mmCIF file of C-alpha atoms in Angstrom:
data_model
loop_
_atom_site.group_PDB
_atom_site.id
_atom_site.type_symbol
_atom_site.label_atom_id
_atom_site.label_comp_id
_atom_site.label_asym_id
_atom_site.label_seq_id
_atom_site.Cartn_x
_atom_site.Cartn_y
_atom_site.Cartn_z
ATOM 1 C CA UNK A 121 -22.150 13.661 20.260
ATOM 2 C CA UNK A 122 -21.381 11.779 17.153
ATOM 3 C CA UNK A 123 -17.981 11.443 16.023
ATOM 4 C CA UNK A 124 -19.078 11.863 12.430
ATOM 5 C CA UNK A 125 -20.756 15.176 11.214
ATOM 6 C CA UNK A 126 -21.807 15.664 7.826
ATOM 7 C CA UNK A 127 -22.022 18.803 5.792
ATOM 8 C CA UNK A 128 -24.811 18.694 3.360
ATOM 9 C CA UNK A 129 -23.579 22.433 2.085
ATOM 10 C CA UNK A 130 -20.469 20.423 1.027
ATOM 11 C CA UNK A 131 -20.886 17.214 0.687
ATOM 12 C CA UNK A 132 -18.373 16.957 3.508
ATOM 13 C CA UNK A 133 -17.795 14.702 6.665
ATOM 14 C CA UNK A 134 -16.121 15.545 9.291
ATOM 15 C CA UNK A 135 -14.591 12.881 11.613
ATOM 16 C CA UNK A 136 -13.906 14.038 15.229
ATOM 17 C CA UNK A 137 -10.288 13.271 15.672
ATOM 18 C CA UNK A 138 -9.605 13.958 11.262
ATOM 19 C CA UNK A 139 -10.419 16.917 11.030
ATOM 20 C CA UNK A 140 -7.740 17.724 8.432
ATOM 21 C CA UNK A 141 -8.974 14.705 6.158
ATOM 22 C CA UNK A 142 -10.771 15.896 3.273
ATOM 23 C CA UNK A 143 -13.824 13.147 2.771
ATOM 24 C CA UNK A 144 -16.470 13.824 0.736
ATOM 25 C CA UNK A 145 -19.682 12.068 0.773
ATOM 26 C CA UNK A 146 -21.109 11.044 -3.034
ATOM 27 C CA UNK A 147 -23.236 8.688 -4.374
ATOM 28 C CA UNK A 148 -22.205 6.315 -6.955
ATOM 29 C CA UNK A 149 -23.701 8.681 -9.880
ATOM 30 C CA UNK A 150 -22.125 11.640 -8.547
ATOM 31 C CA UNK A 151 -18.809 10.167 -8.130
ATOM 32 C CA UNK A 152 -18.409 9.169 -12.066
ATOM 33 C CA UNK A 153 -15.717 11.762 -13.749
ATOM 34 C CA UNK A 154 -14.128 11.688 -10.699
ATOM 35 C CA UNK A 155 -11.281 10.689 -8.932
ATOM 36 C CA UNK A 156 -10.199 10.128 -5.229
ATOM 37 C CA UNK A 157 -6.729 9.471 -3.338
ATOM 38 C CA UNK A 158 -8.736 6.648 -1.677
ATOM 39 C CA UNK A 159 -12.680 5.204 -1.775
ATOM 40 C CA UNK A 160 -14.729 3.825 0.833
ATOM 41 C CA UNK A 161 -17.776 1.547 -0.568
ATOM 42 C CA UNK A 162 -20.636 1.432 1.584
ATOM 43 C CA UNK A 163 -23.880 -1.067 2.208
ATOM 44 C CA UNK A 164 -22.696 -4.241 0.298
ATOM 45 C CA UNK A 165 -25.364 -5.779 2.205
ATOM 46 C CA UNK A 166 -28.241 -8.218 1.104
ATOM 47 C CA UNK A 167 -31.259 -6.520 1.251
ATOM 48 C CA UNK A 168 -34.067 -4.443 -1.075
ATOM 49 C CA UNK A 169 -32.038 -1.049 -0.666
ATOM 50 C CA UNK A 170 -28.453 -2.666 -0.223
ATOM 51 C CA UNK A 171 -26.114 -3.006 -3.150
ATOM 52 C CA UNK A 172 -27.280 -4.152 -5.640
ATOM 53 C CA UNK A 173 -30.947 -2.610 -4.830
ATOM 54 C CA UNK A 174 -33.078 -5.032 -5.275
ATOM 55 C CA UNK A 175 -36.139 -3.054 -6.239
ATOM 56 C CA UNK A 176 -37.680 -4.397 -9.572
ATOM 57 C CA UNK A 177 -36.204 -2.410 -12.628
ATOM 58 C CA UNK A 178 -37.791 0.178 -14.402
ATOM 59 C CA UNK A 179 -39.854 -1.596 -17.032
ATOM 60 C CA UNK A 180 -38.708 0.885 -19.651
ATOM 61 C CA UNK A 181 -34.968 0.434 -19.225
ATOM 62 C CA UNK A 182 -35.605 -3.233 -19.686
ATOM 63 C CA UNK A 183 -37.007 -2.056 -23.199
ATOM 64 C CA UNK A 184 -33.310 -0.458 -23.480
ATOM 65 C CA UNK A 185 -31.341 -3.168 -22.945
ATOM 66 C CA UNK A 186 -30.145 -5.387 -25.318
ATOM 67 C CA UNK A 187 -29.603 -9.450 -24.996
ATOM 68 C CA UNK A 188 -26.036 -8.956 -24.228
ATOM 69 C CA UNK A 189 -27.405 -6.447 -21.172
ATOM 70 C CA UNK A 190 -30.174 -8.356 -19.476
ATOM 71 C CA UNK A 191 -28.355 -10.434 -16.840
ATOM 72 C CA UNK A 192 -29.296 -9.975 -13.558
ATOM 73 C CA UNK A 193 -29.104 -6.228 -12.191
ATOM 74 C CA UNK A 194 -26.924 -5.045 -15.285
ATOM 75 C CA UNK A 195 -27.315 -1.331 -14.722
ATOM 76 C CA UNK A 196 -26.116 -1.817 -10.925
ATOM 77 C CA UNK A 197 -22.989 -3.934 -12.219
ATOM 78 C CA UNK A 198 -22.044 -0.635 -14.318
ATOM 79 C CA UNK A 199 -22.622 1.544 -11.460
ATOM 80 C CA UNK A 200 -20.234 -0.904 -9.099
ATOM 81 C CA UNK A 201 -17.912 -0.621 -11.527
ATOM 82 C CA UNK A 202 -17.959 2.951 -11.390
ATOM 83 C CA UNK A 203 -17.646 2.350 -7.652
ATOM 84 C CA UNK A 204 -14.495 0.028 -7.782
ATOM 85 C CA UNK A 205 -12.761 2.637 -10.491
ATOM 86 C CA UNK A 206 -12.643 6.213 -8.657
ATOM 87 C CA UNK A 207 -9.976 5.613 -6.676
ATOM 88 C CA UNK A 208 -6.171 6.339 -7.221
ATOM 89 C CA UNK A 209 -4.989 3.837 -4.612
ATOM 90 C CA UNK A 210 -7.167 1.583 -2.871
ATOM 91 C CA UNK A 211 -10.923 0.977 -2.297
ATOM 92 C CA UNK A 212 -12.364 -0.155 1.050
ATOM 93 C CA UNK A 213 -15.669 -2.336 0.695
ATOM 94 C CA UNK A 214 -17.257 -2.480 4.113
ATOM 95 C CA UNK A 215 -19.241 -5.595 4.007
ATOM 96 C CA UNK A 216 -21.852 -7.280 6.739
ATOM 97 C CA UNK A 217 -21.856 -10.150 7.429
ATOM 98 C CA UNK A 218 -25.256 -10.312 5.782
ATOM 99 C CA UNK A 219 -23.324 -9.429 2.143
ATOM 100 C CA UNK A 220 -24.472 -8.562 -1.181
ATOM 101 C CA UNK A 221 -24.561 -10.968 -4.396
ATOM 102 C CA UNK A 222 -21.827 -7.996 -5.522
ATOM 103 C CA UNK A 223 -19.759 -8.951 -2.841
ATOM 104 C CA UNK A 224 -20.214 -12.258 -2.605
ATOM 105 C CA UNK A 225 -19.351 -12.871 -5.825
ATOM 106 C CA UNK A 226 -15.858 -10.870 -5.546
ATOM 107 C CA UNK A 227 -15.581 -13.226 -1.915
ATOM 108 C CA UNK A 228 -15.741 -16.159 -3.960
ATOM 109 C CA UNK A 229 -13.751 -15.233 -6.966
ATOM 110 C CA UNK A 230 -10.559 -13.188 -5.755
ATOM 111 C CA UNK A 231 -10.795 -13.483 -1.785
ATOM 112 C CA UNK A 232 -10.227 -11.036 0.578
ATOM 113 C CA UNK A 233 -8.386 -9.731 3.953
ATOM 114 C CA UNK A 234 -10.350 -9.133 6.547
ATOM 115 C CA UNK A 235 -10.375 -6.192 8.533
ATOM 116 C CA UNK A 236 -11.341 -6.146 12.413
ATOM 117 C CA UNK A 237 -13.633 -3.999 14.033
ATOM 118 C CA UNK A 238 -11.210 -1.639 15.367
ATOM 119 C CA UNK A 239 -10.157 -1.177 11.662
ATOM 120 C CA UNK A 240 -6.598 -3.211 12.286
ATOM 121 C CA UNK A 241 -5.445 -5.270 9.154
ATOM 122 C CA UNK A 242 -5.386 -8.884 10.071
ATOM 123 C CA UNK A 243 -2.632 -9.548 7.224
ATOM 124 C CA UNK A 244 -1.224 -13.477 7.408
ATOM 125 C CA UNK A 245 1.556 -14.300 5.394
ATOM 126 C CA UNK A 246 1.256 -17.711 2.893
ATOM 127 C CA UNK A 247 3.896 -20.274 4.860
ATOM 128 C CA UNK A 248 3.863 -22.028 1.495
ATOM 129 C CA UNK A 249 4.988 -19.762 -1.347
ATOM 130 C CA UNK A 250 6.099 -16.932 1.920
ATOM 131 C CA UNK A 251 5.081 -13.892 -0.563
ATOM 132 C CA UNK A 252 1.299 -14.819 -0.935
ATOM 133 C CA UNK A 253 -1.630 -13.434 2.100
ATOM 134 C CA UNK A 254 -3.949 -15.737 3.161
ATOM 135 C CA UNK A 255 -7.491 -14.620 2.114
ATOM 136 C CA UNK A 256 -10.935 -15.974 3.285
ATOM 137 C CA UNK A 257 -12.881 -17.690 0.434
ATOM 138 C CA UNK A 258 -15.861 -19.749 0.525
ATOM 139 C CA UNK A 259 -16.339 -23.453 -1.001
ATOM 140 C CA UNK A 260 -18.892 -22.454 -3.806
ATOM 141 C CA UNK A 261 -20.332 -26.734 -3.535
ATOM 142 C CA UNK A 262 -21.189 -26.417 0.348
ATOM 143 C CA UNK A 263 -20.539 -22.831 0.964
ATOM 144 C CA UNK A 264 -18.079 -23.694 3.514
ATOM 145 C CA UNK A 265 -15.216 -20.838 4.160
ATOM 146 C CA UNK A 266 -11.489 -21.162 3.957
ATOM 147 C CA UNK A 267 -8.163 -19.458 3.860
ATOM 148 C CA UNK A 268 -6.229 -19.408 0.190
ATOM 149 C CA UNK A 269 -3.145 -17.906 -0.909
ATOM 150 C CA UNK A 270 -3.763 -14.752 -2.933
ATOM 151 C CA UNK A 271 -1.620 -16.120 -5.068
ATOM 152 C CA UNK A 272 -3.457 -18.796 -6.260
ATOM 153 C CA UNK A 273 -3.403 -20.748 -9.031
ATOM 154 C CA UNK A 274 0.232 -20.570 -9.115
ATOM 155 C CA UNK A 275 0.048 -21.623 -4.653
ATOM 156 C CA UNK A 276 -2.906 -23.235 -3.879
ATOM 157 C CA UNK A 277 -2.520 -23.904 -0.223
ATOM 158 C CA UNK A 278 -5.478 -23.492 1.643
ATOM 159 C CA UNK A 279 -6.476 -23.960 5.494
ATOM 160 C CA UNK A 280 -9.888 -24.767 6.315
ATOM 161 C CA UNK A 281 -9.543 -23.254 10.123
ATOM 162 C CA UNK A 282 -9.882 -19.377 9.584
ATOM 163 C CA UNK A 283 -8.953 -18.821 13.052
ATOM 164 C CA UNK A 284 -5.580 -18.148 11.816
ATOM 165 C CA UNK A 285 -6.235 -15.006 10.887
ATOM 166 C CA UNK A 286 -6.964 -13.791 13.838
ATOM 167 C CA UNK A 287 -4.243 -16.541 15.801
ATOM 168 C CA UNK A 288 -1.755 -17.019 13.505
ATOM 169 C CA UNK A 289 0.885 -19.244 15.652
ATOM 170 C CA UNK A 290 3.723 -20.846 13.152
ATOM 171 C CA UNK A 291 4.548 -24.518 13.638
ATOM 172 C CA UNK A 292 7.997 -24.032 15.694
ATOM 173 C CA UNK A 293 8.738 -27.595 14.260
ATOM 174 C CA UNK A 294 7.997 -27.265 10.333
ATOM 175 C CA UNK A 295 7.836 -23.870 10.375
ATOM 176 C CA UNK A 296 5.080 -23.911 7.143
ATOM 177 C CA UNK A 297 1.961 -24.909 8.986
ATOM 178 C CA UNK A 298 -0.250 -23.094 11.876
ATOM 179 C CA UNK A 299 -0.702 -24.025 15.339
ATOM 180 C CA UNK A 300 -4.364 -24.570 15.954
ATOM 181 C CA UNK A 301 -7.067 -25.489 18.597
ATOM 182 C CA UNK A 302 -7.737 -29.100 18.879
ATOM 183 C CA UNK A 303 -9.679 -31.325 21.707
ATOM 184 C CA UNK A 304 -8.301 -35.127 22.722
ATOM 185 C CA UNK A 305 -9.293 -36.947 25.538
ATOM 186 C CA UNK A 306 -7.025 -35.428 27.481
ATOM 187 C CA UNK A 307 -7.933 -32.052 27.303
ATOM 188 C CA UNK A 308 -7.092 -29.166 24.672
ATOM 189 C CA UNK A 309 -4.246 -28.663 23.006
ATOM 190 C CA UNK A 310 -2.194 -26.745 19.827
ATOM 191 C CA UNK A 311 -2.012 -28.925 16.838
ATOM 192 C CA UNK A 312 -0.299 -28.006 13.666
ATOM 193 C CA UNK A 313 -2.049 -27.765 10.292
ATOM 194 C CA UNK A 314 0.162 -29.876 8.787
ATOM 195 C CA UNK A 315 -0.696 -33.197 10.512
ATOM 196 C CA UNK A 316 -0.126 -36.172 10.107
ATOM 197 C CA UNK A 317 3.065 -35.003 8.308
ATOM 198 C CA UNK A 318 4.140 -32.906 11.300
ATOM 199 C CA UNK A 319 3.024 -33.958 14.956
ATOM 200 C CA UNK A 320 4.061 -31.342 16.974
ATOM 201 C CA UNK A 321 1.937 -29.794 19.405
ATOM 202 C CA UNK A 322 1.468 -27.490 22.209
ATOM 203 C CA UNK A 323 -0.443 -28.263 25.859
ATOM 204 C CA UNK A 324 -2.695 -25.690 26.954
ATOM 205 C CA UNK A 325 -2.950 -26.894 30.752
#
């Protein structure tokens, strides 16, 4: 049985396990003149009928649009907005790893936490600034990922192994850098980030 039902009287889902949370089901146009205590954002993902769709536009609305409107998927940006706005609290963007330009683009220009599969928060504190998170961003020359201090410009610390997130071991000996996985020729071993200014490490044997 699935654990989700949904109501099409309503509009409703029902959760096995939440049954006393109220969650309604909308699309984006349905949704505007709204507002929830929370949103959930689905199907960020890169494909023809993800968000944006990438269907060609309706040749008429292109007639509609004016110079200022006609970058890429304009009418979609309005409706994300919409999206991003109906919430009181926070909104949840479930993205693929397969992710939209929409997301992308927010990946790229603000960062973001990543949640796990089982839905825990992997939150990492900046050792730097110590009131920043460490958010995954990606290097928009080689498309490279990273970890950046959501505080940035004013930290801009940044880790290239985004293991941490998910292993996030302080130094013991500087206590601002991250103990990571490293190879020598003797086998591996913990390393921290902040080498060759701080040589401690850690033997796995």
């Amino acid at each position: 049985m699935s654990r989700v039902k949904y109501i099409e009287r309503t509009g409703k889902l029902v959760v096995k396990g939440f049954e006393d949370v109220d969650i309604s089901y909308l699309t984006i146009h349905k949704s505007k003149g709204t507002e929830a205590d929370n949103v959930i954002i689905l199907n960020l993902r890169n494909d023809i009928l993800g968000f944006p769709n990438k269907m060609t536009d309706d040749p008429i609305l292109s007639h509609l649009l004016n110079d200022s409107e006609g970058y890429r998927y304009a009418e979609e940006r309005r409706l994300f907005y919409v999206a991003l706005t109906r919430t009181k609290n926070e909104v949840v963007l479930l993205i693929p790893p397969e992710a939209s330009s929409f997301a992308e683009e927010l990946i790229n220009e603000n960062g973001y936490i990543i949640t796990s599969n089982n839905g825990s928060l992997n939150t990492v504190n900046c050792t730097y600034c110590k009131t920043g998170k460490l958010v995954l961003r990606k290097n928009q020359l080689n498309g490279n990922q990273f970890l950046g201090c959501s505080h940035y410009p004013a930290c801009n610390r940044t880790y290239n192994n985004i293991d941490i997130l998910f292993d996030n071991i302080v130094c013991p000996h500087c206590n601002s850098g991250f103990m990571t996985k490293r190879r020598g020729k003797f086998g591996n071993f913990l390393g921290c980030t902040n080498y060759p200014d701080c040589r401690k490490t850690i033997d796995l044997k």
